[in-house]
């Protein structure tokens, strides 16, 4: 069953023994805490691991090109001049950046853009997606983390919050394992020790 942002927060609130919410707009401490913390915690969870379920890719739109003198002022090594590309609106975490000729080794993330020394750029990234598309194992990890974060401001119980943070770390590890099992592991094609064994 797909859960909404409010439903995820309501389940987290139940875990800490407070009243669940039915809307972020309710006039309650629970709704105010959930409204303030949920987006940051969700994005932090998505950024915390290269989730396969949230992986996206796109060719980036060029914003501008810099001259070699301007590019020297950045950490990107200019050879042909650097290009600034717009990041997608749902961007959370960069996984890889490539061009027609292969991987782009040197780049710099800037405010909703990436600067690199290439004429085109293909981005693979973790993106923000609707909660209805979260797999069940990510829901469990997110609910556990929300409960841990909501606990102290709502219950003032540091011992319960500590327990919930430990539990959320266990759920996060379980979610990473489940996500890793969603595709075939990469084979080691060219490894000198394997070749030497004959």
N, CA, C and O of each residue as an XYZ file, in Angstrom:
792
protein
N       0.836     -1.179      0.000
C       0.000      0.000      0.000
C       0.885      1.247      0.000
O       1.736      1.411      0.874
N       0.681      2.116     -0.975
C       1.475      3.342     -1.074
C       1.041      4.330      0.006
O      -0.151      4.519      0.248
N       2.018      4.951      0.644
C       1.748      5.899      1.726
C       2.064      7.318      1.273
O       3.014      7.543      0.523
N       1.259      8.276      1.734
C       1.510      9.688      1.444
C       2.478     10.249      2.480
O       2.831      9.571      3.445
N       2.900     11.486      2.271
C       3.784     12.131      3.238
C       3.118     12.237      4.617
O       3.768     12.022      5.641
N       1.828     12.566      4.639
C       1.111     12.680      5.908
C       0.978     11.311      6.566
O       1.137     11.198      7.781
N       0.691     10.275      5.790
C       0.556      8.924      6.346
C       1.878      8.426      6.931
O       1.880      7.759      7.965
N       2.996      8.740      6.287
C       4.301      8.366      6.828
C       4.538      9.046      8.172
O       4.996      8.415      9.125
N       4.223     10.331      8.238
C       4.398     11.063      9.491
C       3.446     10.546     10.569
O       3.835     10.434     11.732
N       2.207     10.230     10.199
C       1.233      9.721     11.172
C       1.716      8.417     11.796
O       1.567      8.217     13.001
N       2.288      7.535     10.994
C       2.808      6.267     11.519
C       3.998      6.501     12.451
O       4.148      5.816     13.463
N       4.836      7.468     12.103
C       5.973      7.802     12.968
C       5.486      8.359     14.304
O       6.054      8.042     15.350
N       4.454      9.174     14.278
C       3.903      9.751     15.507
C       3.295      8.672     16.400
O       3.423      8.729     17.623
N       2.637      7.693     15.789
C       2.082      6.580     16.554
C       3.204      5.797     17.234
O       3.044      5.341     18.366
N       4.345      5.639     16.544
C       5.479      4.908     17.119
C       6.014      5.559     18.401
O       6.541      4.872     19.275
N       5.877      6.873     18.506
C       6.391      7.530     19.716
C       5.290      7.772     20.748
O       5.533      8.372     21.796
N       4.085      7.303     20.444
C       3.008      7.390     21.421
C       2.270      8.711     21.452
O       1.660      9.058     22.463
N       2.317      9.458     20.348
C       1.556     10.705     20.274
C       0.415     10.525     19.285
O       0.312      9.494     18.619
N      -0.431     11.525     19.198
C      -1.597     11.447     18.313
C      -1.158     11.559     16.848
O      -0.344     12.416     16.507
N      -1.701     10.693     15.986
C      -1.375     10.819     14.561
C      -2.056     12.051     13.963
O      -3.012     12.587     14.524
N      -1.548     12.480     12.829
C      -2.147     13.639     12.157
C      -2.858     13.172     10.896
O      -2.565     12.102     10.364
N      -3.798     13.989     10.425
C      -4.463     13.696      9.153
C      -4.170     14.787      8.123
O      -4.575     14.689      6.965
N      -3.456     15.834      8.570
C      -3.061     16.924      7.671
C      -1.910     17.689      8.314
O      -1.822     17.780      9.538
N      -1.024     18.242      7.475
C       0.043     19.093      7.979
C      -0.503     20.439      8.479
O       0.187     21.156      9.203
N      -1.720     20.775      8.102
C      -2.302     22.067      8.442
C      -3.065     22.052      9.766
O      -3.601     23.082     10.174
N      -3.122     20.908     10.441
C      -3.812     20.841     11.733
C      -3.161     21.810     12.726
O      -1.983     22.147     12.609
N      -3.947     22.238     13.685
C      -3.443     23.136     14.722
C      -2.992     22.300     15.916
O      -3.664     22.246     16.946
N      -1.831     21.642     15.754
C      -1.292     20.797     16.837
C       0.227     20.812     16.760
O       0.809     21.098     15.713
N       0.854     20.501     17.879
C       2.320     20.435     17.915
C       2.820     19.338     16.982
O       3.841     19.506     16.316
N       2.100     18.208     16.932
C       2.508     17.094     16.066
C       2.537     17.510     14.599
O       3.488     17.204     13.881
N       1.487     18.213     14.155
C       1.420     18.652     12.756
C       2.508     19.681     12.454
O       3.115     19.647     11.384
N       2.755     20.592     13.390
C       3.784     21.616     13.180
C       5.176     20.990     13.070
O       5.949     21.348     12.182
N       5.495     20.058     13.971
C       6.800     19.377     13.932
C       6.932     18.579     12.638
O       7.969     18.634     11.977
N       5.884     17.838     12.275
C       5.931     17.029     11.043
C       6.097     17.915      9.814
O       6.893     17.603      8.928
N       5.357     19.009      9.753
C       5.434     19.929      8.609
C       6.834     20.521      8.475
O       7.350     20.658      7.366
N       7.448     20.873      9.606
C       8.768     21.497      9.576
C       9.880     20.499      9.255
O      10.800     20.825      8.505
N       9.808     19.296      9.809
C      10.925     18.362      9.699
C      10.826     17.374      8.538
O      11.852     16.932      8.021
N       9.618     17.024      8.123
C       9.472     15.954      7.131
C      10.271     16.175      5.841
O      11.019     15.279      5.450
N      10.149     17.327      5.157
C      10.873     17.471      3.874
C      12.389     17.311      4.007
O      13.034     16.717      3.144
N      12.947     17.844      5.089
C      14.397     17.774      5.294
C      14.827     16.334      5.589
O      15.844     15.872      5.071
N      14.067     15.635      6.406
C      14.407     14.249      6.748
C      14.259     13.353      5.534
O      15.115     12.504      5.288
N      13.181     13.525      4.764
C      12.984     12.735      3.542
C      14.150     12.935      2.573
O      14.712     11.964      2.067
N      14.514     14.190      2.315
C      15.615     14.459      1.386
C      16.939     13.944      1.938
O      17.779     13.456      1.182
N      17.129     14.047      3.242
C      18.342     13.520      3.855
C      18.443     12.012      3.719
O      19.526     11.482      3.474
N      17.325     11.317      3.875
C      17.308      9.858      3.692
C      17.604      9.503      2.236
O      18.351      8.562      1.971
N      17.033     10.237      1.301
C      17.298      9.968     -0.115
C      18.758     10.255     -0.463
O      19.349      9.545     -1.276
N      19.342     11.285      0.143
C      20.734     11.644     -0.134
C      21.722     10.713      0.556
O      22.892     10.667      0.177
N      21.270      9.975      1.556
C      22.170      9.170      2.375
C      22.698      7.903      1.744
O      23.551      7.237      2.331
N      22.217      7.549      0.564
C      22.639      6.300     -0.084
C      22.278      6.399     -1.564
O      21.286      7.046     -1.898
N      23.047      5.781     -2.462
C      22.698      5.823     -3.895
C      21.567      4.843     -4.233
O      21.797      3.831     -4.895
N      20.359      5.145     -3.780
C      19.204      4.261     -3.936
C      18.922      3.952     -5.401
O      18.838      4.865     -6.223
N      18.776      2.684     -5.729
C      18.440      2.292     -7.096
C      17.020      2.712     -7.456
O      16.765      3.115     -8.590
N      16.097      2.623     -6.507
C      14.707      2.958     -6.810
C      14.523      4.447     -7.117
O      13.550      4.830     -7.766
N      15.440      5.274     -6.660
C      15.328      6.720     -6.875
C      16.322      7.234     -7.915
O      16.440      8.444     -8.109
N      17.037      6.330     -8.585
C      18.038      6.743     -9.582
C      17.347      7.281    -10.834
O      16.376      6.705    -11.326
N      17.860      8.373    -11.324
C      17.368      9.020    -12.539
C      18.572      9.363    -13.409
O      19.709      9.358    -12.938
N      18.317      9.659    -14.674
C      19.397     10.149    -15.525
C      18.832     11.129    -16.535
O      17.668     11.039    -16.925
N      19.674     12.071    -16.957
C      19.235     13.097    -17.902
C      20.439     13.788    -18.514
O      21.481     13.938    -17.876
N      20.278     14.211    -19.775
C      21.246     15.113    -20.374
C      20.943     16.497    -19.826
O      19.781     16.901    -19.774
N      21.967     17.226    -19.418
C      21.781     18.518    -18.762
C      21.770     19.665    -19.763
O      22.471     19.640    -20.774
N      20.963     20.664    -19.457
C      20.894     21.873    -20.284
C      22.040     22.800    -19.910
O      22.326     23.024    -18.734
N      22.688     23.333    -20.936
C      23.813     24.241    -20.723
C      23.292     25.613    -20.324
O      22.391     26.157    -20.962
N      23.878     26.172    -19.246
C      23.513     27.513    -18.805
C      24.450     28.558    -19.391
O      24.008     29.577    -19.921
N      25.770     28.289    -19.287
C      26.750     29.237    -19.814
C      28.110     28.577    -19.929
O      28.366     27.535    -19.325
N      28.985     29.204    -20.718
C      30.382     28.771    -20.816
C      31.241     29.856    -20.205
O      30.958     31.046    -20.347
N      32.309     29.431    -19.516
C      33.235     30.387    -18.921
C      34.508     30.426    -19.749
O      34.875     29.444    -20.395
N      35.165     31.550    -19.724
C      36.466     31.638    -20.363
C      37.474     30.934    -19.472
O      37.177     30.634    -18.316
N      38.649     30.670    -19.990
C      39.679     30.006    -19.198
C      40.078     30.838    -17.990
O      40.384     30.279    -16.937
N      40.082     32.168    -18.118
C      40.452     33.031    -16.994
C      39.413     32.914    -15.883
O      39.772     32.795    -14.712
N      38.124     32.948    -16.240
C      37.068     32.807    -15.237
C      37.116     31.421    -14.595
O      36.928     31.290    -13.385
N      37.363     30.406    -15.388
C      37.370     29.034    -14.883
C      38.553     28.780    -13.961
O      38.473     27.923    -13.080
N      39.671     29.524    -14.151
C      40.837     29.343    -13.287
C      40.532     29.714    -11.846
O      41.218     29.264    -10.928
N      39.506     30.533    -11.642
C      39.122     30.945    -10.295
C      38.353     29.861     -9.555
O      38.058     30.017     -8.370
N      38.022     28.754    -10.237
C      37.311     27.645     -9.599
C      38.269     26.480     -9.437
O      39.419     26.548     -9.870
N      37.796     25.417     -8.816
C      38.647     24.236     -8.631
C      38.629     23.321     -9.851
O      39.358     22.330     -9.882
N      37.809     23.634    -10.859
C      37.771     22.829    -12.075
C      38.924     23.257    -12.966
O      39.079     24.445    -13.246
N      39.732     22.311    -13.413
C      40.891     22.618    -14.242
C      40.450     22.937    -15.664
O      39.943     22.049    -16.350
N      40.622     24.163    -16.132
C      40.165     24.526    -17.469
C      41.151     24.096    -18.549
O      42.361     24.272    -18.403
N      40.634     23.541    -19.616
C      41.459     23.285    -20.787
C      40.819     23.924    -22.003
O      41.503     24.554    -22.810
N      39.518     23.766    -22.139
C      38.804     24.393    -23.252
C      37.855     25.481    -22.749
O      37.132     26.081    -23.544
N      37.849     25.735    -21.468
C      36.838     26.600    -20.871
C      35.787     25.711    -20.225
O      35.514     24.617    -20.719
N      35.214     26.155    -19.158
C      34.264     25.336    -18.424
C      32.836     25.709    -18.763
O      32.554     26.838    -19.166
N      31.935     24.749    -18.598
C      30.528     24.950    -18.905
C      29.703     24.736    -17.648
O      29.962     23.818    -16.870
N      28.727     25.574    -17.462
C      27.804     25.458    -16.348
C      26.518     24.827    -16.872
O      25.912     25.327    -17.820
N      26.108     23.724    -16.244
C      24.898     23.003    -16.645
C      23.867     23.066    -15.516
O      24.220     22.994    -14.339
N      22.602     23.200    -15.882
C      21.508     23.233    -14.902
C      21.228     21.830    -14.390
O      21.155     20.883    -15.172
N      21.069     21.695    -13.073
C      20.672     20.425    -12.478
C      19.156     20.296    -12.542
O      18.453     21.306    -12.501
N      18.638     19.069    -12.642
C      17.180     18.885    -12.657
C      16.553     19.379    -11.353
O      17.213     19.398    -10.314
N      15.308     19.770    -11.402
C      14.609     20.280    -10.229
C      14.446     19.258     -9.119
O      14.307     19.630     -7.953
N      14.462     17.961     -9.466
C      14.296     16.917     -8.454
C      15.634     16.362     -7.967
O      15.663     15.329     -7.297
N      16.738     17.031     -8.291
C      18.079     16.551     -7.942
C      18.276     16.508     -6.427
O      17.960     17.465     -5.720
N      18.814     15.360     -5.933
C      19.166     15.202     -4.522
C      20.657     14.914     -4.360
O      21.335     15.544     -3.548
N      21.168     13.942     -5.153
C      22.563     13.504     -4.992
C      23.118     13.060     -6.343
O      22.466     12.322     -7.081
N      24.324     13.515     -6.657
C      24.990     13.132     -7.897
C      25.589     11.732     -7.766
O      26.270     11.432     -6.785
N      25.330     10.877     -8.760
C      25.923      9.540     -8.777
C      27.062      9.464     -9.789
O      28.125      8.924     -9.483
N      26.852      9.996    -10.985
C      27.937     10.058    -11.972
C      27.635     11.142    -12.994
O      26.484     11.524    -13.206
N      28.705     11.627    -13.620
C      28.593     12.656    -14.644
C      29.448     12.211    -15.817
O      30.637     11.937    -15.657
N      28.843     12.140    -16.994
C      29.538     11.651    -18.185
C      29.309     12.584    -19.355
O      28.406     13.420    -19.350
N      30.154     12.415    -20.355
C      29.983     13.106    -21.620
C      30.073     12.048    -22.712
O      30.208     10.864    -22.405
N      30.003     12.439    -23.957
C      30.085     11.461    -25.050
C      31.365     10.640    -24.988
O      31.384      9.482    -25.405
N      32.443     11.239    -24.465
C      33.733     10.566    -24.423
C      34.018      9.776    -23.163
O      35.125      9.255    -23.021
N      33.079      9.661    -22.243
C      33.302      8.912    -21.003
C      33.009      9.745    -19.772
O      32.353     10.784    -19.848
N      33.509      9.272    -18.623
C      33.236      9.946    -17.347
C      33.923     11.304    -17.278
O      35.019     11.495    -17.804
N      33.260     12.228    -16.626
C      33.838     13.536    -16.351
C      34.441     13.452    -14.951
O      33.720     13.300    -13.965
N      35.754     13.552    -14.872
C      36.453     13.331    -13.606
C      36.424     14.551    -12.689
O      36.357     14.410    -11.468
N      36.476     15.746    -13.273
C      36.534     16.958    -12.453
C      35.289     17.799    -12.705
O      34.995     18.183    -13.837
N      34.568     18.074    -11.627
C      33.376     18.914    -11.715
C      33.176     19.587    -10.372
O      33.806     19.225     -9.378
N      32.303     20.556    -10.358
C      31.999     21.285     -9.124
C      30.509     21.563     -9.083
O      29.954     22.163    -10.004
N      29.860     21.122     -8.008
C      28.439     21.423     -7.831
C      28.306     22.837     -7.317
O      29.026     23.259     -6.412
N      27.373     23.564     -7.909
C      27.070     24.926     -7.477
C      25.573     25.004     -7.238
O      24.875     23.995     -7.340
N      25.076     26.182     -6.924
C      23.659     26.360     -6.643
C      22.804     25.890     -7.821
O      22.691     26.587     -8.830
N      22.205     24.708     -7.689
C      21.337     24.102     -8.705
C      22.009     23.998    -10.078
O      21.337     24.054    -11.108
N      23.344     23.846    -10.086
C      24.084     23.708    -11.330
C      25.362     22.920    -11.075
O      25.781     22.744     -9.932
N      25.974     22.449    -12.162
C      27.256     21.762    -12.075
C      28.188     22.382    -13.117
O      27.801     22.600    -14.265
N      29.415     22.659    -12.696
C      30.436     23.237    -13.566
C      31.427     22.150    -13.924
O      31.968     21.481    -13.044
N      31.668     21.970    -15.212
C      32.644     20.965    -15.645
C      33.253     21.397    -16.971
O      32.779     22.329    -17.621
N      34.302     20.705    -17.349
C      35.026     21.025    -18.578
C      34.574     20.066    -19.675
O      35.316     19.164    -20.062
N      33.349     20.265    -20.176
C      32.792     19.413    -21.221
C      31.752     20.201    -21.998
O      31.157     21.148    -21.484
N      31.543     19.800    -23.234
C      30.539     20.465    -24.064
C      29.140     19.950    -23.823
O      28.162     20.636    -24.121
N      29.032     18.729    -23.276
C      27.729     18.156    -22.931
C      27.915     17.323    -21.673
O      29.022     16.881    -21.364
N      26.835     17.115    -20.960
C      26.935     16.365    -19.700
C      25.677     15.522    -19.483
O      24.553     16.016    -19.575
N      25.897     14.240    -19.192
C      24.809     13.317    -18.856
C      24.940     12.968    -17.383
O      25.962     12.439    -16.946
N      23.902     13.269    -16.629
C      23.904     13.102    -15.182
C      23.115     11.870    -14.770
O      21.993     11.663    -15.232
N      23.699     11.051    -13.900
C      22.957     10.003    -13.207
C      22.903     10.456    -11.762
O      23.929     10.802    -11.176
N      21.696     10.457    -11.178
C      21.525     11.072     -9.868
C      20.396     10.417     -9.086
O      19.568      9.698     -9.645
N      20.379     10.676     -7.790
C      19.240     10.306     -6.957
C      18.297     11.498     -6.998
O      18.690     12.632     -6.721
N      17.036     11.218     -7.350
C      16.058     12.290     -7.470
C      14.930     12.176     -6.459
O      14.633     11.095     -5.951
N      14.320     13.294     -6.183
C      13.138     13.343     -5.322
C      11.977     12.776     -6.120
O      11.777     13.161     -7.273
N      11.212     11.873     -5.535
C      10.084     11.278     -6.231
C       8.879     11.243     -5.308
O       9.029     11.384     -4.094
N       7.686     11.059     -5.860
C       6.491     11.032     -5.013
C       6.549      9.878     -4.011
O       7.046      8.795     -4.318
N       6.035     10.130     -2.816
C       6.060      9.119     -1.757
C       5.370      7.830     -2.184
O       5.754      6.752     -1.731
N       4.376      7.918     -3.032
C       3.657      6.725     -3.489
C       4.580      5.761     -4.239
O       4.246      4.587     -4.400
N       5.724      6.242     -4.693
C       6.667      5.387     -5.421
C       7.776      4.835     -4.542
O       8.647      4.116     -5.032
N       7.762      5.161     -3.234
C       8.750      4.593     -2.318
C       8.444      3.112     -2.116
O       7.285      2.748     -1.917
N       9.469      2.245     -2.166
C       9.235      0.831     -1.830
C       8.961      0.675     -0.334
O       9.324      1.537      0.466
N       8.320     -0.431      0.032
C       7.918     -0.660      1.427
C       9.104     -0.606      2.382
O       8.984     -0.071      3.485
N      10.260     -1.159      1.970
C      11.419     -1.173      2.855
C      11.982      0.225      3.081
O      12.565      0.480      4.135
N      11.824      1.139      2.122
C      12.244      2.519      2.346
C      11.241      3.229      3.258
O      11.629      4.029      4.110
N       9.942      2.933      3.074
C       8.931      3.490      3.973
C       9.265      3.165      5.423
O       9.216      4.042      6.285
N       9.604      1.903      5.694
C       9.913      1.484      7.069
C      11.109      2.252      7.628
O      11.089      2.690      8.778
N      12.144      2.413      6.814
C      13.330      3.147      7.262
C      13.006      4.620      7.496
O      13.472      5.216      8.467
N      12.213      5.196      6.611
C      11.849      6.608      6.746
C      10.956      6.826      7.969
O      11.150      7.796      8.702
N       9.993      5.951      8.200
C       9.118      6.061      9.372
C       9.948      5.974     10.654
O       9.738      6.749     11.587
N      10.884      5.033     10.697
C      11.738      4.894     11.890
C      12.562      6.160     12.120
O      12.715      6.603     13.258
N      13.090      6.740     11.050
C      13.882      7.969     11.200
C      13.013      9.148     11.624
O      13.418      9.960     12.456
N      11.817      9.237     11.047
C      10.894     10.303     11.440
C      10.544     10.188     12.924
O      10.525     11.187     13.642
N      10.267      8.968     13.376
C       9.944      8.757     14.790
C      11.096      9.210     15.676
O      10.874      9.855     16.701
N      12.309      8.882     15.293
C      13.480      9.282     16.077
C      13.615     10.805     16.127
O      13.904     11.372     17.181
N      13.407     11.457     14.999
C      13.542     12.917     14.937
C      12.389     13.637     15.643
O      12.596     14.687     16.252
N      11.173     13.076     15.562
C      10.009     13.697     16.191
C      10.000     13.502     17.708
O       9.381     14.283     18.431
N      10.679     12.472     18.186
C      10.554     12.050     19.580
C      10.952     13.136     20.575
O      10.164     13.471     21.459
N      12.123     13.679     20.455
C      12.605     14.635     21.457
C      11.744     15.900     21.530
O      11.351     16.293     22.629
N      11.434     16.556     20.398
C      10.619     17.768     20.534
C       9.190     17.501     21.035
O       8.569     18.390     21.615
N       8.669     16.297     20.818
C       7.292     16.019     21.218
C       7.171     15.334     22.579
O       6.183     15.539     23.284
N       8.161     14.525     22.957
C       8.044     13.782     24.217
C       9.082     14.200     25.252
O       8.928     13.913     26.439
N      10.133     14.873     24.808
C      11.248     15.286     25.673
C      11.919     14.104     26.372
O      12.530     14.260     27.429
N      11.798     12.921     25.766
C      12.425     11.718     26.329
C      13.690     11.405     25.538
O      13.622     10.850     24.441
N      14.847     11.763     26.099
C      16.103     11.520     25.386
C      16.418     10.031     25.312
O      17.024      9.589     24.336
N      16.027      9.250     26.308
C      16.306      7.811     26.262
C      15.473      7.133     25.172
O      15.972      6.253     24.470
N      14.221      7.532     25.027
C      13.378      6.968     23.960
C      13.908      7.409     22.591
O      13.936      6.620     21.647
N      14.325      8.667     22.494
C      14.876      9.166     21.228
C      16.139      8.394     20.861
O      16.333      8.042     19.697
N      16.992      8.131     21.835
C      18.222      7.363     21.580
C      17.895      5.964     21.075
O      18.508      5.488     20.120
N      16.934      5.308     21.710
C      16.502      3.983     21.261
C      15.964      4.040     19.829
O      16.278      3.174     19.013
N      15.157      5.058     19.524
C      14.573      5.175     18.184
C      15.639      5.469     17.125
O      15.525      4.998     15.993
N      16.676      6.242     17.476
C      17.755      6.496     16.523
C      18.507      5.202     16.205
O      18.875      4.959     15.056
N      18.733      4.378     17.225
C      19.389      3.086     16.979
C      18.517      2.211     16.087
O      19.005      1.571     15.156
N      17.246      2.193     16.380
C      16.309      1.411     15.567
C      16.265      1.935     14.128
O      16.185      1.151     13.182
N      16.317      3.266     13.963
C      16.284      3.834     12.609
C      17.549      3.484     11.831
O      17.489      3.291     10.617
N      18.693      3.399     12.509
C      19.926      2.973     11.839
C      19.822      1.526     11.375
O      20.279      1.192     10.282
N      19.227      0.667     12.194
C      19.016     -0.729     11.796
C      18.096     -0.817     10.586
O      18.351     -1.597      9.669
N      17.030     -0.024     10.575
C      16.090     -0.014      9.441
C      16.766      0.536      8.179
O      16.505      0.065      7.073
N      17.634      1.537      8.358
C      18.351      2.112      7.220
C      19.276      1.069      6.589
O      19.347      0.960      5.365
N      19.988      0.300      7.431
C      20.856     -0.770      6.917
C      20.031     -1.832      6.186
O      20.439     -2.306      5.125
N      18.899     -2.202      6.731
C      18.031     -3.196      6.093
C      17.518     -2.674      4.748
O      17.435     -3.428      3.779
N      17.177     -1.394      4.690
C      16.701     -0.797      3.435
C      17.811     -0.763      2.392
O      17.563     -1.044      1.219
N      19.033     -0.422      2.804
C      20.166     -0.431      1.864
C      20.387     -1.827      1.304
O      20.631     -1.980      0.107
N      20.305     -2.848      2.152
C      20.477     -4.230      1.707
C      19.381     -4.604      0.722
O      19.662     -5.193     -0.322
N      18.140     -4.271      1.039
C      17.027     -4.575      0.130
C      17.216     -3.869     -1.204
O      16.965     -4.461     -2.254
N      17.652     -2.617     -1.181
C      17.863     -1.867     -2.413
C      18.994     -2.474     -3.239
O      18.898     -2.545     -4.465
N      20.053     -2.909     -2.579
C      21.199     -3.504     -3.282
C      20.820     -4.806     -3.972
O      21.450     -5.197     -4.955
N      19.801     -5.475     -3.465
C      19.378     -6.755     -4.039
C      18.409     -6.574     -5.202
O      17.883     -7.562     -5.716
N      18.163     -5.355     -5.624
C      17.208     -5.097     -6.691
C      17.819     -5.184     -8.088
O      17.126     -4.960     -9.081
N      19.110     -5.508     -8.173
C      19.747     -5.690     -9.477
C      20.884     -6.695     -9.349
O      21.314     -7.024     -8.243
N      21.359     -7.174    -10.477
C      22.460     -8.127    -10.507
C      23.745     -7.428    -10.092
O      24.022     -6.330    -10.573
N      24.543     -8.039     -9.206
C      25.822     -7.417     -8.822
C      26.741     -7.261    -10.033
O      26.708     -8.065    -10.964
N      27.547     -6.225     -9.999
C      28.503     -5.991    -11.086
C      29.613     -7.035    -11.035
O      30.191     -7.287     -9.978
N      29.903     -7.632    -12.172
C      30.989     -8.610    -12.252
C      32.317     -7.886    -12.406
O      32.380     -6.801    -12.985
N      33.371     -8.489    -11.889
C      34.716     -7.944    -12.062
C      35.252     -8.547    -13.352
O      35.631     -9.717    -13.390
N      35.279     -7.742    -14.405
C      35.660     -8.243    -15.719
C      37.164     -8.340    -15.914
O      37.665     -9.333    -16.442
N      37.881     -7.310    -15.490
C      39.306     -7.246    -15.770
C      40.057     -7.010    -14.459
O      40.180     -5.873    -14.003
N      40.550     -8.077    -13.865
C      41.256     -7.974    -12.598
C      42.524     -8.797    -12.724
O      42.457     -9.994    -13.003
N      43.665     -8.183    -12.527
C      44.958     -8.818    -12.816
C      45.192    -10.094    -12.017
O      45.801    -11.025    -12.545
N      44.738    -10.180    -10.774
C      44.964    -11.388     -9.981
C      44.184    -12.584    -10.520
O      44.664    -13.717    -10.485
N      42.976    -12.319    -11.021
C      42.180    -13.407    -11.614
C      42.873    -13.883    -12.904
O      42.965    -15.087    -13.145
N      43.350    -12.962    -13.717
C      44.051    -13.339    -14.956
C      45.331    -14.116    -14.668
O      45.683    -15.025    -15.419
N      46.036    -13.768    -13.582
C      47.279    -14.434    -13.256
C      47.075    -15.890    -12.812
O      47.963    -16.728    -12.968
N      45.898    -16.174    -12.259
C      45.612    -17.559    -11.826
C      45.437    -18.484    -13.019
O      45.545    -19.704    -12.888
N      45.170    -17.911    -14.167
C      45.037    -18.714    -15.384
C      43.767    -19.387    -15.427
O      43.483    -20.109    -16.383
